[in-house]
Tab-separated table of N, CA and C in Angstrom:
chain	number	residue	atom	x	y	z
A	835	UNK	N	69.511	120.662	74.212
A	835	UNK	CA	69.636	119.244	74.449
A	835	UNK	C	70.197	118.585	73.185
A	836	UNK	N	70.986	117.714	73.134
A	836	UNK	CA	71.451	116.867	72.352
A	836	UNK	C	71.089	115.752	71.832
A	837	UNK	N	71.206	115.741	70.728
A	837	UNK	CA	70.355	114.771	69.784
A	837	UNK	C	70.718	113.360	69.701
A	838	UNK	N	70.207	112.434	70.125
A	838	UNK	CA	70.423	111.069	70.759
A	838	UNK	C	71.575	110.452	69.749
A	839	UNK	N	71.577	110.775	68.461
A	839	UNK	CA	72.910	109.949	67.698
A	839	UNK	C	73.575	110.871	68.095
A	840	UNK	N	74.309	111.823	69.502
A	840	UNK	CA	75.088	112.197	69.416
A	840	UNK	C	75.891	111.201	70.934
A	841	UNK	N	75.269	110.644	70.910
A	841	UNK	CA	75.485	109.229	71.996
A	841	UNK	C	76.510	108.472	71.228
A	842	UNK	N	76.222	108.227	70.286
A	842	UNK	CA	76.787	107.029	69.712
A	842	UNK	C	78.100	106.701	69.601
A	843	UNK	N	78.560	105.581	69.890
A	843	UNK	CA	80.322	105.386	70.062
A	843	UNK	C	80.367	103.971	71.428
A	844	UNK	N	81.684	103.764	71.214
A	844	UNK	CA	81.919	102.553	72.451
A	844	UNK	C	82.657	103.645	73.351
A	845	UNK	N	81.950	103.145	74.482
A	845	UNK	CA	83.062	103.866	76.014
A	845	UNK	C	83.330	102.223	77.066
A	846	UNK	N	84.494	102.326	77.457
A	846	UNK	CA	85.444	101.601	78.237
A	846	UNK	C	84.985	101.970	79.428
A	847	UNK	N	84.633	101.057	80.646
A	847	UNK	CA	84.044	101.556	82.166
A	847	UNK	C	85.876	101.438	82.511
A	848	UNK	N	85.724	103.041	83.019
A	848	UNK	CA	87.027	103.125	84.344
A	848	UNK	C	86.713	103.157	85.643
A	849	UNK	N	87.405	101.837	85.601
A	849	UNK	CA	87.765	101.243	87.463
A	849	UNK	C	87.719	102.182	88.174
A	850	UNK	N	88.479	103.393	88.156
A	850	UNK	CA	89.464	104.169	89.063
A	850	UNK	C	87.911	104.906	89.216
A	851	UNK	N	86.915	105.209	88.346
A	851	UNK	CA	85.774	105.911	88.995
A	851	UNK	C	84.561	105.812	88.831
A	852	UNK	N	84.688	104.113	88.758
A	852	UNK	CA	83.568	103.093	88.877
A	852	UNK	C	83.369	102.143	90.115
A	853	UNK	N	82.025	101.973	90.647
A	853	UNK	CA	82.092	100.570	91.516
A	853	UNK	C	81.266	99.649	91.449
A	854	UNK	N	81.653	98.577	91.451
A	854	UNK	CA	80.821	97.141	90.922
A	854	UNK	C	80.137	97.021	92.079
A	855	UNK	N	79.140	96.976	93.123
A	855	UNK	CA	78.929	96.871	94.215
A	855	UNK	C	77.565	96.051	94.117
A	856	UNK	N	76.938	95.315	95.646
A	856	UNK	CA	75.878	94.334	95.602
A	856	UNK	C	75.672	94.707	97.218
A	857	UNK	N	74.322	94.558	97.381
A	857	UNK	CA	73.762	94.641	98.611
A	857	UNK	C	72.672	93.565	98.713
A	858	UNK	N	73.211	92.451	99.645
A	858	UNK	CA	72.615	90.978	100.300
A	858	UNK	C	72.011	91.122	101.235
A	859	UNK	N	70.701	90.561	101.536
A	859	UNK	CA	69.918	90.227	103.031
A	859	UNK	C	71.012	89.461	103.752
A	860	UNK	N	70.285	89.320	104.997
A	860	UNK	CA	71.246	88.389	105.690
A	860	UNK	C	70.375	88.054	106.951
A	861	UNK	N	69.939	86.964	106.809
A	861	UNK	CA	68.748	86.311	107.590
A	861	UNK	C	67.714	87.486	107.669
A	862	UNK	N	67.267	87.520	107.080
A	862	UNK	CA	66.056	88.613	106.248
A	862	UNK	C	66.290	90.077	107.546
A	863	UNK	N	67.564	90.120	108.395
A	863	UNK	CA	67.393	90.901	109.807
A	863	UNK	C	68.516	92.176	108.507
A	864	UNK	N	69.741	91.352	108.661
A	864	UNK	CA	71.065	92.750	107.917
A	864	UNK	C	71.958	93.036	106.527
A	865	UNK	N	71.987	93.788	106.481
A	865	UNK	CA	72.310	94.183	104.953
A	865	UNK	C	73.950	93.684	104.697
A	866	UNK	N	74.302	92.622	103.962
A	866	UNK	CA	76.154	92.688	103.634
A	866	UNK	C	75.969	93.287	102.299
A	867	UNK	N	77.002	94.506	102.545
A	867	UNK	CA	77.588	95.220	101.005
A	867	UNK	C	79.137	94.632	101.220
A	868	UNK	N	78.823	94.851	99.433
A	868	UNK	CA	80.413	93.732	99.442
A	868	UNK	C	80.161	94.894	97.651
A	869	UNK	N	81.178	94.717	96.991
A	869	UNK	CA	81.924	94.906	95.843
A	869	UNK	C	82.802	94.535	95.282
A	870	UNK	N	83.418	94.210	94.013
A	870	UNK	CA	84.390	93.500	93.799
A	870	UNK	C	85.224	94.499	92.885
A	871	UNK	N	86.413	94.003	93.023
A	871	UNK	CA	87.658	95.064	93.016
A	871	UNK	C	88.081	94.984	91.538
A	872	UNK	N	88.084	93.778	91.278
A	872	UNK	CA	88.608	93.689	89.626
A	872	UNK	C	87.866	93.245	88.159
A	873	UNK	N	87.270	94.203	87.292
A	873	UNK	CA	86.437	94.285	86.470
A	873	UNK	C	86.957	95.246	85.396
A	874	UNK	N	86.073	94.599	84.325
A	874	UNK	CA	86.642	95.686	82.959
A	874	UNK	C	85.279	95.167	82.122
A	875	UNK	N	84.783	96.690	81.241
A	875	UNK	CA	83.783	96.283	80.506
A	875	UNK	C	83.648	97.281	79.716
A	876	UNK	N	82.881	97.372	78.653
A	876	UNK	CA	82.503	98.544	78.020
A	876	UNK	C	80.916	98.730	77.517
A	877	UNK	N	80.555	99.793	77.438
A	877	UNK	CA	79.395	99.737	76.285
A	877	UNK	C	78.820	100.513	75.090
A	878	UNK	N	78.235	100.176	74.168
A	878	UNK	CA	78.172	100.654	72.934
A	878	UNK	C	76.456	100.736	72.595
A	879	UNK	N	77.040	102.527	72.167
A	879	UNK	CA	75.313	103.233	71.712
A	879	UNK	C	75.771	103.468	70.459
A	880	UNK	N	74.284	102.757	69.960
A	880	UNK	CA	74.130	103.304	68.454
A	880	UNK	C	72.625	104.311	68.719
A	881	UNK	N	73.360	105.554	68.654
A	881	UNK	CA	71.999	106.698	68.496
A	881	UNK	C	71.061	106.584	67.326
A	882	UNK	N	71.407	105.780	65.976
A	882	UNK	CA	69.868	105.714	65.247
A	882	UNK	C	69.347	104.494	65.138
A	883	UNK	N	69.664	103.641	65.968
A	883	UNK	CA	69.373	103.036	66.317
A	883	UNK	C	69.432	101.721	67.801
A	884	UNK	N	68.647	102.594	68.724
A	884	UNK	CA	69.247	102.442	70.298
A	884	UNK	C	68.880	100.686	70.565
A	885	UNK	N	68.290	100.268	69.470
A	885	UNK	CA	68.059	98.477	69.858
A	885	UNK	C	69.025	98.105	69.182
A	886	UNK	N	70.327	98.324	68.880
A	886	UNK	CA	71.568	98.063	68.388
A	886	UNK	C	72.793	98.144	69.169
A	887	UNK	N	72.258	98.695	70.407
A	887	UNK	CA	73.192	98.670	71.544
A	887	UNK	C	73.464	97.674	72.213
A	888	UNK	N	74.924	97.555	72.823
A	888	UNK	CA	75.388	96.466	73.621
A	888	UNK	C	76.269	97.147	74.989
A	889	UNK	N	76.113	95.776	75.787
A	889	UNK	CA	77.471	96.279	77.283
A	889	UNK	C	77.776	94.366	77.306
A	890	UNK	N	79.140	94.732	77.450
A	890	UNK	CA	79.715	93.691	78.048
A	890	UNK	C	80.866	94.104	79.316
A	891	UNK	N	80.612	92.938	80.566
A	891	UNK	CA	81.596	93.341	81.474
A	891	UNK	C	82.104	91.641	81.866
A	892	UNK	N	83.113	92.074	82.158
A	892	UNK	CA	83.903	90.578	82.819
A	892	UNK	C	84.287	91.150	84.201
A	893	UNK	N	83.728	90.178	85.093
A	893	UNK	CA	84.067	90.357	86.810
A	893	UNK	C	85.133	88.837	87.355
A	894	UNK	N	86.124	89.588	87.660
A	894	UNK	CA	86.985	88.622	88.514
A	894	UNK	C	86.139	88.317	89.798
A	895	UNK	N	86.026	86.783	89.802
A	895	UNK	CA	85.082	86.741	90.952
A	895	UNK	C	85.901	86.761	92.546
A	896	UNK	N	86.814	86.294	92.332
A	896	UNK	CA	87.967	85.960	93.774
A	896	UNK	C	87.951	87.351	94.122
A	897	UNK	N	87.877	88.488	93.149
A	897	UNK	CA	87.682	90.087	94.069
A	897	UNK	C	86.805	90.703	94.819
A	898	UNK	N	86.452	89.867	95.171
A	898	UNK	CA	84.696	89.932	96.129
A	898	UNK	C	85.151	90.546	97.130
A	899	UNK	N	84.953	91.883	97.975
A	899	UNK	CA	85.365	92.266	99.245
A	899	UNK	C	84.200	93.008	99.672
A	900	UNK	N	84.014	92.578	100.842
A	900	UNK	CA	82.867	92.813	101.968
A	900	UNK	C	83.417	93.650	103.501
A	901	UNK	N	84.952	93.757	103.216
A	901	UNK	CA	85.443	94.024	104.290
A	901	UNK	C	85.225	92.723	105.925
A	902	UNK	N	85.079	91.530	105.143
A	902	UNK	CA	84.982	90.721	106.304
A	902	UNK	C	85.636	89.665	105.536
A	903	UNK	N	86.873	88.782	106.208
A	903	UNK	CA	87.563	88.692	105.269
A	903	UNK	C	87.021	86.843	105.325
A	904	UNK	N	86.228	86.418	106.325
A	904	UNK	CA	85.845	84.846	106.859
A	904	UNK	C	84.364	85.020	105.463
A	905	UNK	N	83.835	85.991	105.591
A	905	UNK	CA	82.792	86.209	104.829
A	905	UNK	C	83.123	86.201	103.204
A	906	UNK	N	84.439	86.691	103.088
A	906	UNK	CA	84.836	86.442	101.562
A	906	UNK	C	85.624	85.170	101.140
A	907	UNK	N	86.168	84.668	102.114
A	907	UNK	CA	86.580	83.221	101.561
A	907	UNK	C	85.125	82.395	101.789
A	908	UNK	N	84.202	82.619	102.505
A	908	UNK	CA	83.592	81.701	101.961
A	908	UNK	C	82.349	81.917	100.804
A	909	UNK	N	82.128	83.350	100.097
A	909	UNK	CA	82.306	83.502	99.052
A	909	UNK	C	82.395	83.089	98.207
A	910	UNK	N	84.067	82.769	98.231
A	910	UNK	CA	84.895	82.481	97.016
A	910	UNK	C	84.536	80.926	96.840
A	911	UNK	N	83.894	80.365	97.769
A	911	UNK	CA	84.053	78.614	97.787
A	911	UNK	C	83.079	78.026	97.054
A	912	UNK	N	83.021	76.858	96.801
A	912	UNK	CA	82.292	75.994	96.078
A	912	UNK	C	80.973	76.264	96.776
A	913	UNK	N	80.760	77.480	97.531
A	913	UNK	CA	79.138	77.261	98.169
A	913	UNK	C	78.422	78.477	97.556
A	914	UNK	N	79.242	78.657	97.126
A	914	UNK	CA	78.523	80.070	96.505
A	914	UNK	C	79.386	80.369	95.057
A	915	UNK	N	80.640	81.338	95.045
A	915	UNK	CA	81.059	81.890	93.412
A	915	UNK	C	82.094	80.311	92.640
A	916	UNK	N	82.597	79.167	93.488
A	916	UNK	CA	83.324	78.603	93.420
A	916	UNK	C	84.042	79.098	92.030
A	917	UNK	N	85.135	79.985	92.943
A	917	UNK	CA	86.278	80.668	92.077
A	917	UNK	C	87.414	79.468	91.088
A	918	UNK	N	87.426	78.574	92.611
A	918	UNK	CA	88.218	77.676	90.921
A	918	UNK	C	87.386	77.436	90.049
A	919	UNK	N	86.440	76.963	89.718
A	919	UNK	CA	86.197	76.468	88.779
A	919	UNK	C	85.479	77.889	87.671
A	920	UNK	N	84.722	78.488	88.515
A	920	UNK	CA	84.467	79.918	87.448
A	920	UNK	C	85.198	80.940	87.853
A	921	UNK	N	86.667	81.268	87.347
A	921	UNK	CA	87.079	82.526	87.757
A	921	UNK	C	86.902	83.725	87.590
A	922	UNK	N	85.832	84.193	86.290
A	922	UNK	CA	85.572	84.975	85.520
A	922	UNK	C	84.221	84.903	85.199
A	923	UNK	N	82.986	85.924	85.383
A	923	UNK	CA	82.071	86.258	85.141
A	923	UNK	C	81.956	87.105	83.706
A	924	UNK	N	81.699	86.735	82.608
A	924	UNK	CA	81.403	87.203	81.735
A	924	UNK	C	79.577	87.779	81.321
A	925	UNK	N	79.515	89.050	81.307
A	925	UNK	CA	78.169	89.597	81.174
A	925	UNK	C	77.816	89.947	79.807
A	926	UNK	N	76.573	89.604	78.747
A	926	UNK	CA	76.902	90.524	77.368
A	926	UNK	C	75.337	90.947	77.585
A	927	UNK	N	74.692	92.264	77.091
A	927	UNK	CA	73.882	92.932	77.225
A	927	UNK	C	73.249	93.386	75.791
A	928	UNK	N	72.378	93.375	75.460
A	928	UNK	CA	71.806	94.008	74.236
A	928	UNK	C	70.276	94.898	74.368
């Protein structure tokens, strides 16, 4: 087994074999999974010291897909992510 500062370093999350995904009630009866398509983030281990670690991710919110497409514009609207005005979800983690 490998010795925890051998963690240490920043890694870049890849899209291509990552998924941002969320699973919603829906009148407490059905499940909507939805995920969003466009995101970039990374995160950083310090092995001698693991309370020195961070993740940050930024989520395009307008990439919301549920495969229902009445269900993602309204989403995107002032009733819920209101994409104009926040287009970008910024996350920082420590």
């Amino acid at each position: 087994m490998s010795d925890l500062q051998d963690t240490t370093g920043t890694w870049k999350i890849d899209p291509t074999h990552t998924t941002l995904g969320f699973v919603a009630r829906h009148a407490m009866v059905a499940k909507v999974r939805g995920r969003f398509a466009e995101f970039e983030g990374s995160f950083t281990l310090d092995g001698k010291n693991p309370g020195a670690s961070s993740a940050e991710i930024t989520i395009k919110a307008a990439s919301v897909d549920t495969n229902t497409d009445a269900l993602d514009d309204h989403l995107r609207s002032a009733d819920f992510f209101d994409v104009e005005t926040y287009p970008e979800w910024n996350f920082v983690g420590t």
